[in-house]
PDB file of C-alpha atoms and ligand atoms in Angstrom:
ATOM      1  CA  MET A   1      -3.191 -14.906  -9.631  1.00  0.00           C
ATOM      2  CA  LEU A   2      -0.097 -13.923  -8.206  1.00  0.00           C
ATOM      3  CA  GLU A   3       3.077 -14.974 -10.843  1.00  0.00           C
ATOM      4  CA  ILE A   4       6.357 -13.649 -10.666  1.00  0.00           C
ATOM      5  CA  PRO A   5       6.043 -10.197 -12.174  1.00  0.00           C
ATOM      6  CA  GLU A   6       2.905  -9.173  -9.892  1.00  0.00           C
ATOM      7  CA  SER A   7       4.817 -10.411  -6.751  1.00  0.00           C
ATOM      8  CA  GLN A   8       7.450  -8.867  -7.624  1.00  0.00           C
ATOM      9  CA  THR A   9       5.919  -5.329  -8.348  1.00  0.00           C
ATOM     10  CA  ILE A  10       3.962  -6.049  -5.237  1.00  0.00           C
ATOM     11  CA  SER A  11       6.699  -6.727  -3.374  1.00  0.00           C
ATOM     12  CA  LEU A  12       8.080  -3.883  -4.350  1.00  0.00           C
ATOM     13  CA  GLN A  13       5.158  -1.691  -4.374  1.00  0.00           C
ATOM     14  CA  ALA A  14       4.584  -2.467  -0.179  1.00  0.00           C
ATOM     15  CA  GLY A  15       8.444  -2.439   0.539  1.00  0.00           C
ATOM     16  CA  ARG A  16       8.541   1.276  -0.309  1.00  0.00           C
ATOM     17  CA  ILE A  17       5.534   2.213   1.697  1.00  0.00           C
ATOM     18  CA  LEU A  18       5.197  -0.543   4.859  1.00  0.00           C
ATOM     19  CA  THR A  19       8.649  -0.458   5.792  1.00  0.00           C
ATOM     20  CA  GLY A  20       8.977   1.454   8.889  1.00  0.00           C
ATOM     21  CA  LYS A  21       5.303   1.018   9.902  1.00  0.00           C
ATOM     22  CA  ARG A  22       4.019  -0.641  13.108  1.00  0.00           C
ATOM     23  CA  ILE A  23       1.022  -2.876  12.850  1.00  0.00           C
ATOM     24  CA  VAL A  24      -1.845  -1.858  15.643  1.00  0.00           C
ATOM     25  CA  GLU A  25      -4.451  -3.975  15.154  1.00  0.00           C
ATOM     26  CA  VAL A  26      -5.960  -6.677  12.792  1.00  0.00           C
ATOM     27  CA  PHE A  27      -9.839  -7.534  11.711  1.00  0.00           C
ATOM     28  CA  ASN A  28     -10.122 -11.220  10.926  1.00  0.00           C
ATOM     29  CA  ALA A  29     -12.002 -12.515   7.910  1.00  0.00           C
ATOM     30  CA  THR A  30     -16.031 -10.465   7.617  1.00  0.00           C
ATOM     31  CA  ASN A  31     -15.995 -12.986   4.538  1.00  0.00           C
ATOM     32  CA  PRO A  32     -15.175 -16.247   4.979  1.00  0.00           C
ATOM     33  CA  HIS A  33     -13.939 -18.303   1.875  1.00  0.00           C
ATOM     34  CA  LYS A  34     -13.941 -21.977   1.645  1.00  0.00           C
ATOM     35  CA  PHE A  35     -10.441 -21.729  -0.761  1.00  0.00           C
ATOM     36  CA  ALA A  36      -8.435 -19.399   1.797  1.00  0.00           C
ATOM     37  CA  TRP A  37      -5.567 -20.810   3.192  1.00  0.00           C
ATOM     38  CA  PHE A  38      -4.113 -19.971   6.791  1.00  0.00           C
ATOM     39  CA  SER A  39      -1.434 -21.158   9.128  1.00  0.00           C
ATOM     40  CA  GLY A  40      -2.622 -22.176  12.222  1.00  0.00           C
ATOM     41  CA  ASP A  41      -5.784 -20.262  13.662  1.00  0.00           C
ATOM     42  CA  PRO A  42      -5.921 -17.233  11.839  1.00  0.00           C
ATOM     43  CA  SER A  43      -8.096 -15.646  15.268  1.00  0.00           C
ATOM     44  CA  GLU A  44      -4.426 -16.066  16.896  1.00  0.00           C
ATOM     45  CA  TYR A  45      -2.887 -13.385  13.604  1.00  0.00           C
ATOM     46  CA  GLY A  46      -4.038 -10.147  15.809  1.00  0.00           C
ATOM     47  CA  LYS A  47      -1.302 -11.064  19.254  1.00  0.00           C
ATOM     48  CA  LEU A  48       1.487 -12.574  16.250  1.00  0.00           C
ATOM     49  CA  LEU A  49       1.339  -8.824  14.685  1.00  0.00           C
ATOM     50  CA  ALA A  50       0.375  -6.167  16.811  1.00  0.00           C
ATOM     51  CA  GLY A  51       2.786  -4.183  17.364  1.00  0.00           C
ATOM     52  CA  ARG A  52       5.151  -5.610  14.867  1.00  0.00           C
ATOM     53  CA  GLN A  53       7.508  -3.062  12.569  1.00  0.00           C
ATOM     54  CA  VAL A  54       7.545  -4.180   9.092  1.00  0.00           C
ATOM     55  CA  LYS A  55      11.529  -4.411   8.309  1.00  0.00           C
ATOM     56  CA  SER A  56      11.370  -5.767   4.620  1.00  0.00           C
ATOM     57  CA  THR A  57       9.190  -7.553   1.780  1.00  0.00           C
ATOM     58  CA  LYS A  58      10.390  -9.982  -0.327  1.00  0.00           C
ATOM     59  CA  GLY A  59       8.826 -11.299  -3.794  1.00  0.00           C
ATOM     60  CA  HIS A  60       9.577 -14.869  -5.029  1.00  0.00           C
ATOM     61  CA  GLY A  61       7.896 -17.028  -7.225  1.00  0.00           C
ATOM     62  CA  MET A  62       4.055 -17.179  -6.309  1.00  0.00           C
ATOM     63  CA  PHE A  63       4.865 -15.289  -3.044  1.00  0.00           C
ATOM     64  CA  VAL A  64       4.966 -12.173  -1.272  1.00  0.00           C
ATOM     65  CA  ASP A  65       6.346 -12.115   2.011  1.00  0.00           C
ATOM     66  CA  ILE A  66       6.221  -9.228   4.828  1.00  0.00           C
ATOM     67  CA  CYS A  67       9.323  -9.623   7.592  1.00  0.00           C
ATOM     68  CA  CYS A  68       8.358  -7.608  10.338  1.00  0.00           C
ATOM     69  CA  ASP A  69      10.894  -7.433  13.891  1.00  0.00           C
ATOM     70  CA  GLU A  70      10.437 -10.330  16.340  1.00  0.00           C
ATOM     71  CA  ASN A  71      11.097 -12.784  13.312  1.00  0.00           C
ATOM     72  CA  ILE A  72       7.691 -12.586  12.793  1.00  0.00           C
ATOM     73  CA  SER A  73       6.218 -12.372   8.740  1.00  0.00           C
ATOM     74  CA  PHE A  74       2.870 -12.600   6.780  1.00  0.00           C
ATOM     75  CA  SER A  75       2.973 -14.098   3.482  1.00  0.00           C
ATOM     76  CA  ILE A  76       0.563 -14.309   0.712  1.00  0.00           C
ATOM     77  CA  GLY A  77       0.124 -16.449  -1.940  1.00  0.00           C
ATOM     78  CA  GLU A  78      -1.795 -17.847  -5.326  1.00  0.00           C
ATOM     79  CA  GLY A  79      -4.884 -16.037  -5.389  1.00  0.00           C
ATOM     80  CA  THR A  80      -4.498 -13.505  -3.301  1.00  0.00           C
ATOM     81  CA  ASN A  81      -5.033 -10.158  -3.331  1.00  0.00           C
ATOM     82  CA  MET A  82      -3.311  -7.634  -1.024  1.00  0.00           C
ATOM     83  CA  ARG A  83      -4.150  -3.896  -1.276  1.00  0.00           C
ATOM     84  CA  TYR A  84      -2.978  -0.640   0.419  1.00  0.00           C
ATOM     85  CA  TYR A  85      -5.533   1.896   1.572  1.00  0.00           C
ATOM     86  CA  LEU A  86      -4.956   5.360   2.738  1.00  0.00           C
ATOM     87  CA  SER A  87      -5.940   6.252   6.342  1.00  0.00           C
ATOM     88  CA  SER A  88      -8.706   8.473   4.296  1.00  0.00           C
ATOM     89  CA  GLU A  89     -10.494   5.783   3.117  1.00  0.00           C
ATOM     90  CA  GLN A  90     -13.006   3.426   4.801  1.00  0.00           C
ATOM     91  CA  HIS A  91     -12.747   0.020   5.573  1.00  0.00           C
ATOM     92  CA  PRO A  92     -14.509  -2.271   2.856  1.00  0.00           C
ATOM     93  CA  ASP A  93     -17.023  -4.699   3.618  1.00  0.00           C
ATOM     94  CA  LYS A  94     -15.112  -7.864   2.269  1.00  0.00           C
ATOM     95  CA  TYR A  95     -11.757  -9.322   3.047  1.00  0.00           C
ATOM     96  CA  GLN A  96     -10.259 -12.104   4.538  1.00  0.00           C
ATOM     97  CA  LEU A  97      -7.389 -10.119   6.657  1.00  0.00           C
ATOM     98  CA  LEU A  98      -7.135  -6.270   7.123  1.00  0.00           C
ATOM     99  CA  ILE A  99      -3.971  -5.095   9.152  1.00  0.00           C
ATOM    100  CA  VAL A 100      -4.099  -1.366  10.372  1.00  0.00           C
ATOM    101  CA  PHE A 101      -0.632   0.694  10.978  1.00  0.00           C
ATOM    102  CA  ASP A 102       0.130   3.238  13.061  1.00  0.00           C
ATOM    103  CA  ASP A 103      -0.792   5.945  10.497  1.00  0.00           C
ATOM    104  CA  ASP A 104      -4.207   4.685   9.810  1.00  0.00           C
ATOM    105  CA  SER A 105      -3.428   3.143   6.910  1.00  0.00           C
ATOM    106  CA  PHE A 106      -3.934  -0.203   6.130  1.00  0.00           C
ATOM    107  CA  VAL A 107      -3.917  -2.977   4.064  1.00  0.00           C
ATOM    108  CA  THR A 108      -6.458  -6.178   3.083  1.00  0.00           C
ATOM    109  CA  CYS A 109      -6.139  -9.504   1.787  1.00  0.00           C
ATOM    110  CA  ASN A 110      -8.548 -10.981  -0.703  1.00  0.00           C
ATOM    111  CA  VAL A 111      -8.738 -14.398  -1.764  1.00  0.00           C
ATOM    112  CA  ALA A 112     -10.367 -14.641  -5.137  1.00  0.00           C
ATOM    113  CA  MET A 113     -10.599 -18.505  -6.285  1.00  0.00           C
ATOM    114  CA  TYR A 114      -8.733 -19.930  -3.717  1.00  0.00           C
ATOM    115  CA  GLY A 115      -4.831 -18.379  -2.021  1.00  0.00           C
ATOM    116  CA  GLY A 116      -3.321 -18.483   1.129  1.00  0.00           C
ATOM    117  CA  ILE A 117      -2.674 -15.457   4.335  1.00  0.00           C
ATOM    118  CA  TRP A 118       0.126 -17.014   6.623  1.00  0.00           C
ATOM    119  CA  VAL A 119       1.412 -15.177   9.656  1.00  0.00           C
ATOM    120  CA  TYR A 120       4.370 -16.989  11.266  1.00  0.00           C
ATOM    121  CA  LYS A 121       7.224 -16.972  13.663  1.00  0.00           C
ATOM    122  CA  GLY A 122      10.380 -18.024  12.187  1.00  0.00           C
ATOM    123  CA  ILE A 123      10.523 -19.968   8.999  1.00  0.00           C
ATOM    124  CA  PHE A 124       7.313 -20.896   7.686  1.00  0.00           C
ATOM    125  CA  ASP A 125       6.968 -24.322   7.208  1.00  0.00           C
ATOM    126  CA  ASP A 126       5.432 -25.102   3.682  1.00  0.00           C
ATOM    127  CA  ARG A 127       7.533 -27.295   0.836  1.00  0.00           C
ATOM    128  CA  TYR A 128       5.991 -24.762  -2.435  1.00  0.00           C
ATOM    129  CA  HIS A 129       7.319 -21.528  -0.513  1.00  0.00           C
ATOM    130  CA  GLN A 130      10.587 -23.024   0.707  1.00  0.00           C
ATOM    131  CA  LEU A 131      11.058 -24.430  -3.128  1.00  0.00           C
ATOM    132  CA  SER A 132      10.167 -20.626  -3.913  1.00  0.00           C
ATOM    133  CA  LEU A 133      12.637 -19.503  -2.234  1.00  0.00           C
ATOM    134  CA  ASP A 134      15.333 -21.626  -2.839  1.00  0.00           C
ATOM    135  CA  SER A 135      14.834 -22.063  -6.675  1.00  0.00           C
ATOM    136  CA  ILE A 136      16.448 -18.991  -8.934  1.00  0.00           C
ATOM    137  CA  SER A 137      14.339 -16.822 -10.601  1.00  0.00           C
ATOM    138  CA  PRO A 138      14.691 -16.228 -14.768  1.00  0.00           C
ATOM    139  CA  LEU A 139      14.513 -12.783 -13.717  1.00  0.00           C
ATOM    140  CA  ASP A 140      17.670 -13.594 -12.228  1.00  0.00           C
ATOM    141  CA  ASP A 141      21.086 -13.331 -14.539  1.00  0.00           C
ATOM    142  CA  ASN A 142      22.329 -16.645 -13.170  1.00  0.00           C
ATOM    143  CA  PHE A 143      19.279 -18.426 -14.725  1.00  0.00           C
ATOM    144  CA  ASP A 144      21.244 -19.228 -17.686  1.00  0.00           C
ATOM    145  CA  GLU A 145      20.444 -21.606 -20.020  1.00  0.00           C
ATOM    146  CA  THR A 146      22.883 -24.477 -18.470  1.00  0.00           C
ATOM    147  CA  ILE A 147      19.626 -24.647 -16.004  1.00  0.00           C
ATOM    148  CA  PHE A 148      17.052 -24.485 -18.346  1.00  0.00           C
ATOM    149  CA  ASP A 149      18.372 -27.345 -20.067  1.00  0.00           C
ATOM    150  CA  SER A 150      18.418 -28.881 -16.802  1.00  0.00           C
ATOM    151  CA  ILE A 151      14.686 -28.134 -15.957  1.00  0.00           C
ATOM    152  CA  PHE A 152      13.751 -29.234 -19.974  1.00  0.00           C
ATOM    153  CA  LYS A 153      15.795 -32.516 -19.562  1.00  0.00           C
ATOM    154  CA  ASN A 154      14.340 -33.660 -16.273  1.00  0.00           C
ATOM    155  CA  SER A 155      10.566 -33.552 -16.975  1.00  0.00           C
ATOM    156  CA  PRO A 156       8.918 -36.017 -18.755  1.00  0.00           C
ATOM    157  CA  LYS A 157      10.139 -37.183 -22.548  1.00  0.00           C
ATOM    158  CA  ASP A 158       6.387 -36.417 -24.036  1.00  0.00           C
ATOM    159  CA  ILE A 159       5.012 -33.489 -22.083  1.00  0.00           C
ATOM    160  CA  SER A 160       3.444 -30.219 -23.763  1.00  0.00           C
ATOM    161  CA  ALA A 161       5.146 -26.479 -23.661  1.00  0.00           C
ATOM    162  CA  LYS A 162       2.241 -25.316 -21.091  1.00  0.00           C
ATOM    163  CA  ALA A 163       2.802 -28.714 -18.866  1.00  0.00           C
ATOM    164  CA  LEU A 164       7.121 -27.904 -19.045  1.00  0.00           C
ATOM    165  CA  LEU A 165       6.498 -24.274 -18.211  1.00  0.00           C
ATOM    166  CA  ALA A 166       3.677 -24.576 -15.996  1.00  0.00           C
ATOM    167  CA  THR A 167       3.193 -27.778 -13.713  1.00  0.00           C
ATOM    168  CA  GLU A 168       4.955 -28.943 -11.275  1.00  0.00           C
ATOM    169  CA  GLN A 169       6.768 -25.722 -10.082  1.00  0.00           C
ATOM    170  CA  ARG A 170       9.576 -26.359 -12.421  1.00  0.00           C
ATOM    171  CA  ILE A 171      10.081 -22.619 -12.680  1.00  0.00           C
ATOM    172  CA  PRO A 172       8.174 -21.322  -9.212  1.00  0.00           C
ATOM    173  CA  GLY A 173       5.973 -18.394 -10.357  1.00  0.00           C
ATOM    174  CA  VAL A 174       5.569 -19.319 -13.517  1.00  0.00           C
ATOM    175  CA  GLY A 175       1.580 -20.280 -14.110  1.00  0.00           C
ATOM    176  CA  ASN A 176      -0.749 -20.341 -16.716  1.00  0.00           C
ATOM    177  CA  GLY A 177      -0.637 -16.016 -16.929  1.00  0.00           C
ATOM    178  CA  VAL A 178       2.649 -15.307 -17.816  1.00  0.00           C
ATOM    179  CA  LEU A 179       3.374 -18.840 -19.687  1.00  0.00           C
ATOM    180  CA  GLN A 180       0.633 -17.271 -22.634  1.00  0.00           C
ATOM    181  CA  ASP A 181       2.527 -14.388 -23.927  1.00  0.00           C
ATOM    182  CA  ILE A 182       5.870 -16.787 -23.098  1.00  0.00           C
ATOM    183  CA  LEU A 183       5.064 -18.991 -25.924  1.00  0.00           C
ATOM    184  CA  PHE A 184       3.701 -16.685 -27.905  1.00  0.00           C
ATOM    185  CA  ASN A 185       6.633 -14.625 -27.925  1.00  0.00           C
ATOM    186  CA  ALA A 186       8.823 -17.935 -28.553  1.00  0.00           C
ATOM    187  CA  GLY A 187       6.552 -19.345 -31.490  1.00  0.00           C
ATOM    188  CA  ILE A 188       4.992 -22.256 -29.896  1.00  0.00           C
ATOM    189  CA  HIS A 189       1.575 -23.735 -29.653  1.00  0.00           C
ATOM    190  CA  PRO A 190       0.891 -24.632 -25.457  1.00  0.00           C
ATOM    191  CA  LYS A 191      -0.206 -27.874 -26.666  1.00  0.00           C
ATOM    192  CA  ARG A 192       3.171 -28.692 -28.702  1.00  0.00           C
ATOM    193  CA  LYS A 193       5.350 -31.695 -27.439  1.00  0.00           C
ATOM    194  CA  LYS A 194       8.541 -30.989 -25.876  1.00  0.00           C
ATOM    195  CA  SER A 195      10.381 -33.446 -28.300  1.00  0.00           C
ATOM    196  CA  THR A 196       9.215 -32.006 -31.123  1.00  0.00           C
ATOM    197  CA  LEU A 197      11.330 -28.258 -30.153  1.00  0.00           C
ATOM    198  CA  THR A 198      14.327 -28.066 -32.169  1.00  0.00           C
ATOM    199  CA  ASP A 199      17.334 -26.765 -30.328  1.00  0.00           C
ATOM    200  CA  SER A 200      16.947 -23.143 -31.906  1.00  0.00           C
ATOM    201  CA  LYS A 201      13.167 -23.222 -31.110  1.00  0.00           C
ATOM    202  CA  LYS A 202      14.365 -24.404 -27.449  1.00  0.00           C
ATOM    203  CA  ALA A 203      16.894 -21.143 -27.285  1.00  0.00           C
ATOM    204  CA  GLU A 204      13.838 -19.376 -28.193  1.00  0.00           C
ATOM    205  CA  LEU A 205      11.935 -20.582 -25.565  1.00  0.00           C
ATOM    206  CA  PHE A 206      14.502 -19.690 -22.788  1.00  0.00           C
ATOM    207  CA  ASN A 207      15.076 -15.908 -24.432  1.00  0.00           C
ATOM    208  CA  SER A 208      11.109 -15.746 -24.567  1.00  0.00           C
ATOM    209  CA  LEU A 209      10.864 -16.710 -20.588  1.00  0.00           C
ATOM    210  CA  LYS A 210      13.683 -14.331 -19.940  1.00  0.00           C
ATOM    211  CA  SER A 211      12.627 -10.979 -21.910  1.00  0.00           C
ATOM    212  CA  THR A 212       8.647 -11.298 -21.768  1.00  0.00           C
ATOM    213  CA  LEU A 213       8.891 -11.865 -17.612  1.00  0.00           C
ATOM    214  CA  LYS A 214      11.187  -9.308 -17.365  1.00  0.00           C
ATOM    215  CA  SER A 215       9.237  -7.031 -19.891  1.00  0.00           C
ATOM    216  CA  MET A 216       6.299  -7.824 -17.658  1.00  0.00           C
ATOM    217  CA  THR A 217       8.077  -6.457 -14.715  1.00  0.00           C
ATOM    218  CA  GLU A 218       9.613  -3.706 -15.588  1.00  0.00           C
ATOM    219  CA  MET A 219       5.764  -2.672 -16.340  1.00  0.00           C
ATOM    220  CA  GLY A 220       4.639  -3.228 -13.246  1.00  0.00           C
ATOM    221  CA  GLY A 221       2.822  -6.412 -13.858  1.00  0.00           C
ATOM    222  CA  ARG A 222       0.245  -7.525 -16.281  1.00  0.00           C
ATOM    223  CA  ASP A 223      -2.997  -5.816 -16.933  1.00  0.00           C
ATOM    224  CA  THR A 224      -4.696  -8.646 -16.192  1.00  0.00           C
ATOM    225  CA  GLU A 225      -3.752  -8.294 -12.671  1.00  0.00           C
ATOM    226  CA  LYS A 226      -3.932  -5.639  -9.909  1.00  0.00           C
ATOM    227  CA  ASP A 227      -1.123  -4.163  -8.017  1.00  0.00           C
ATOM    228  CA  PHE A 228      -0.434  -3.197  -4.217  1.00  0.00           C
ATOM    229  CA  PHE A 229      -2.869   0.218  -5.146  1.00  0.00           C
ATOM    230  CA  GLY A 230      -5.460  -2.090  -6.450  1.00  0.00           C
ATOM    231  CA  LYS A 231      -4.625  -0.847 -10.231  1.00  0.00           C
ATOM    232  CA  ASP A 232      -3.975  -2.937 -13.225  1.00  0.00           C
ATOM    233  CA  GLY A 233      -0.694  -3.620 -14.133  1.00  0.00           C
ATOM    234  CA  GLY A 234       0.942  -1.416 -17.125  1.00  0.00           C
ATOM    235  CA  TYR A 235       2.250  -4.776 -19.243  1.00  0.00           C
ATOM    236  CA  LYS A 236      -0.726  -5.334 -21.953  1.00  0.00           C
ATOM    237  CA  THR A 237      -0.894  -8.218 -22.102  1.00  0.00           C
ATOM    238  CA  LEU A 238      -0.717 -10.133 -26.015  1.00  0.00           C
ATOM    239  CA  LEU A 239      -2.527 -13.226 -25.188  1.00  0.00           C
ATOM    240  CA  SER A 240      -4.875 -13.758 -22.455  1.00  0.00           C
ATOM    241  CA  LYS A 241      -9.104 -13.053 -21.664  1.00  0.00           C
ATOM    242  CA  ASN A 242      -8.768  -9.036 -22.666  1.00  0.00           C
ATOM    243  CA  THR A 243      -7.426 -10.224 -26.092  1.00  0.00           C
ATOM    244  CA  VAL A 244      -9.351 -13.495 -27.264  1.00  0.00           C
ATOM    245  CA  LYS A 245     -10.824 -13.297 -30.378  1.00  0.00           C
ATOM    246  CA  ARG A 246      -8.884 -10.052 -31.713  1.00  0.00           C
ATOM    247  CA  PRO A 247      -5.934 -10.028 -34.443  1.00  0.00           C
ATOM    248  CA  CYS A 248      -2.780 -10.918 -33.419  1.00  0.00           C
ATOM    249  CA  ALA A 249      -0.392  -8.148 -33.101  1.00  0.00           C
ATOM    250  CA  ASN A 250       2.224 -10.006 -35.858  1.00  0.00           C
ATOM    251  CA  CYS A 251      -0.064 -11.582 -37.896  1.00  0.00           C
ATOM    252  CA  GLY A 252      -4.127 -10.749 -38.100  1.00  0.00           C
ATOM    253  CA  ASP A 253      -5.028 -13.810 -37.179  1.00  0.00           C
ATOM    254  CA  LEU A 254      -7.674 -13.981 -34.806  1.00  0.00           C
ATOM    255  CA  ILE A 255      -6.495 -15.528 -30.791  1.00  0.00           C
ATOM    256  CA  ALA A 256      -8.259 -18.327 -29.858  1.00  0.00           C
ATOM    257  CA  LYS A 257      -9.275 -19.528 -26.411  1.00  0.00           C
ATOM    258  CA  GLU A 258      -9.242 -23.055 -25.671  1.00  0.00           C
ATOM    259  CA  ALA A 259      -9.537 -25.320 -22.295  1.00  0.00           C
ATOM    260  CA  TYR A 260      -6.295 -27.109 -21.885  1.00  0.00           C
ATOM    261  CA  LEU A 261      -4.989 -29.035 -18.682  1.00  0.00           C
ATOM    262  CA  GLY A 262      -7.301 -27.400 -15.978  1.00  0.00           C
ATOM    263  CA  GLY A 263      -7.399 -23.841 -17.244  1.00  0.00           C
ATOM    264  CA  ALA A 264      -7.646 -22.003 -20.815  1.00  0.00           C
ATOM    265  CA  ILE A 265      -5.016 -21.720 -23.128  1.00  0.00           C
ATOM    266  CA  TYR A 266      -4.494 -18.502 -25.544  1.00  0.00           C
ATOM    267  CA  PHE A 267      -2.745 -18.705 -29.211  1.00  0.00           C
ATOM    268  CA  CYS A 268      -2.412 -17.444 -32.443  1.00  0.00           C
ATOM    269  CA  PRO A 269      -3.366 -20.465 -35.147  1.00  0.00           C
ATOM    270  CA  THR A 270      -0.892 -18.990 -37.138  1.00  0.00           C
ATOM    271  CA  CYS A 271       2.211 -17.757 -35.084  1.00  0.00           C
ATOM    272  CA  GLN A 272       1.883 -21.153 -33.274  1.00  0.00           C
ATOM    273  CA  LYS A 273       1.659 -23.824 -35.486  1.00  0.00           C
ATOM    274  CA  LEU A 274       0.734 -27.281 -33.683  1.00  0.00           C
TER     275      LEU A 274
HETATM  276 ZN1  LIG B   1      -0.505 -14.289 -35.167  1.00  0.00          ZN
END
């Protein structure tokens, strides 16, 4: 899933590679997917994109936007993988969209469990996309304790730490993936109630939110996700499907996994007491 470290990494990589290239051809899905979301009719995407030149890219929240001339953009979000291939490589068999550039290099978009691929002129009329664009990222210096305090105060009283960070889009681009290491680094159990957090624990959570996301982003995304070139990210997740039942880096206790609020949580039973 695209979360802040991946949307930043992919946007940066795509910006370096695609800026200046012109789109020559678009191929629609070879592998239709029930939970692939499109804006309008994807069979019209070829008409919208052909001839357009990539001007810039933007990663924000769980989205990557590729902005072209003539005010045309395409965006991916949530569980959509966007991958770049050289002209010497063969088109893969399965994709939901394939975009060819003027040097015959190409990009594929593939939806894993669910995700969006949207091509549009002007502004993308989507509440979550707009909310994400309008929000201050925790990577930004302007995301300070005052902003975190207001997110904290404006959430329901008995909410858990996981629900606080990763539901209702309170912090766009912080989801069930990145929250595991954020909570581990703050020593907070995902099910711990917000009301039990002392001021110093709250400060630890704020610091961990910023520093964990920064380090994930600087390392090119998490090792559980793919980058623009189809490679695993360089950030080694402390808590993820890769480390379950392995020893905790702090204390040696075994990393536990449970289902909670529509997704797995991972935690160290010793470092993150309830
Ligand atoms: Zn531990």
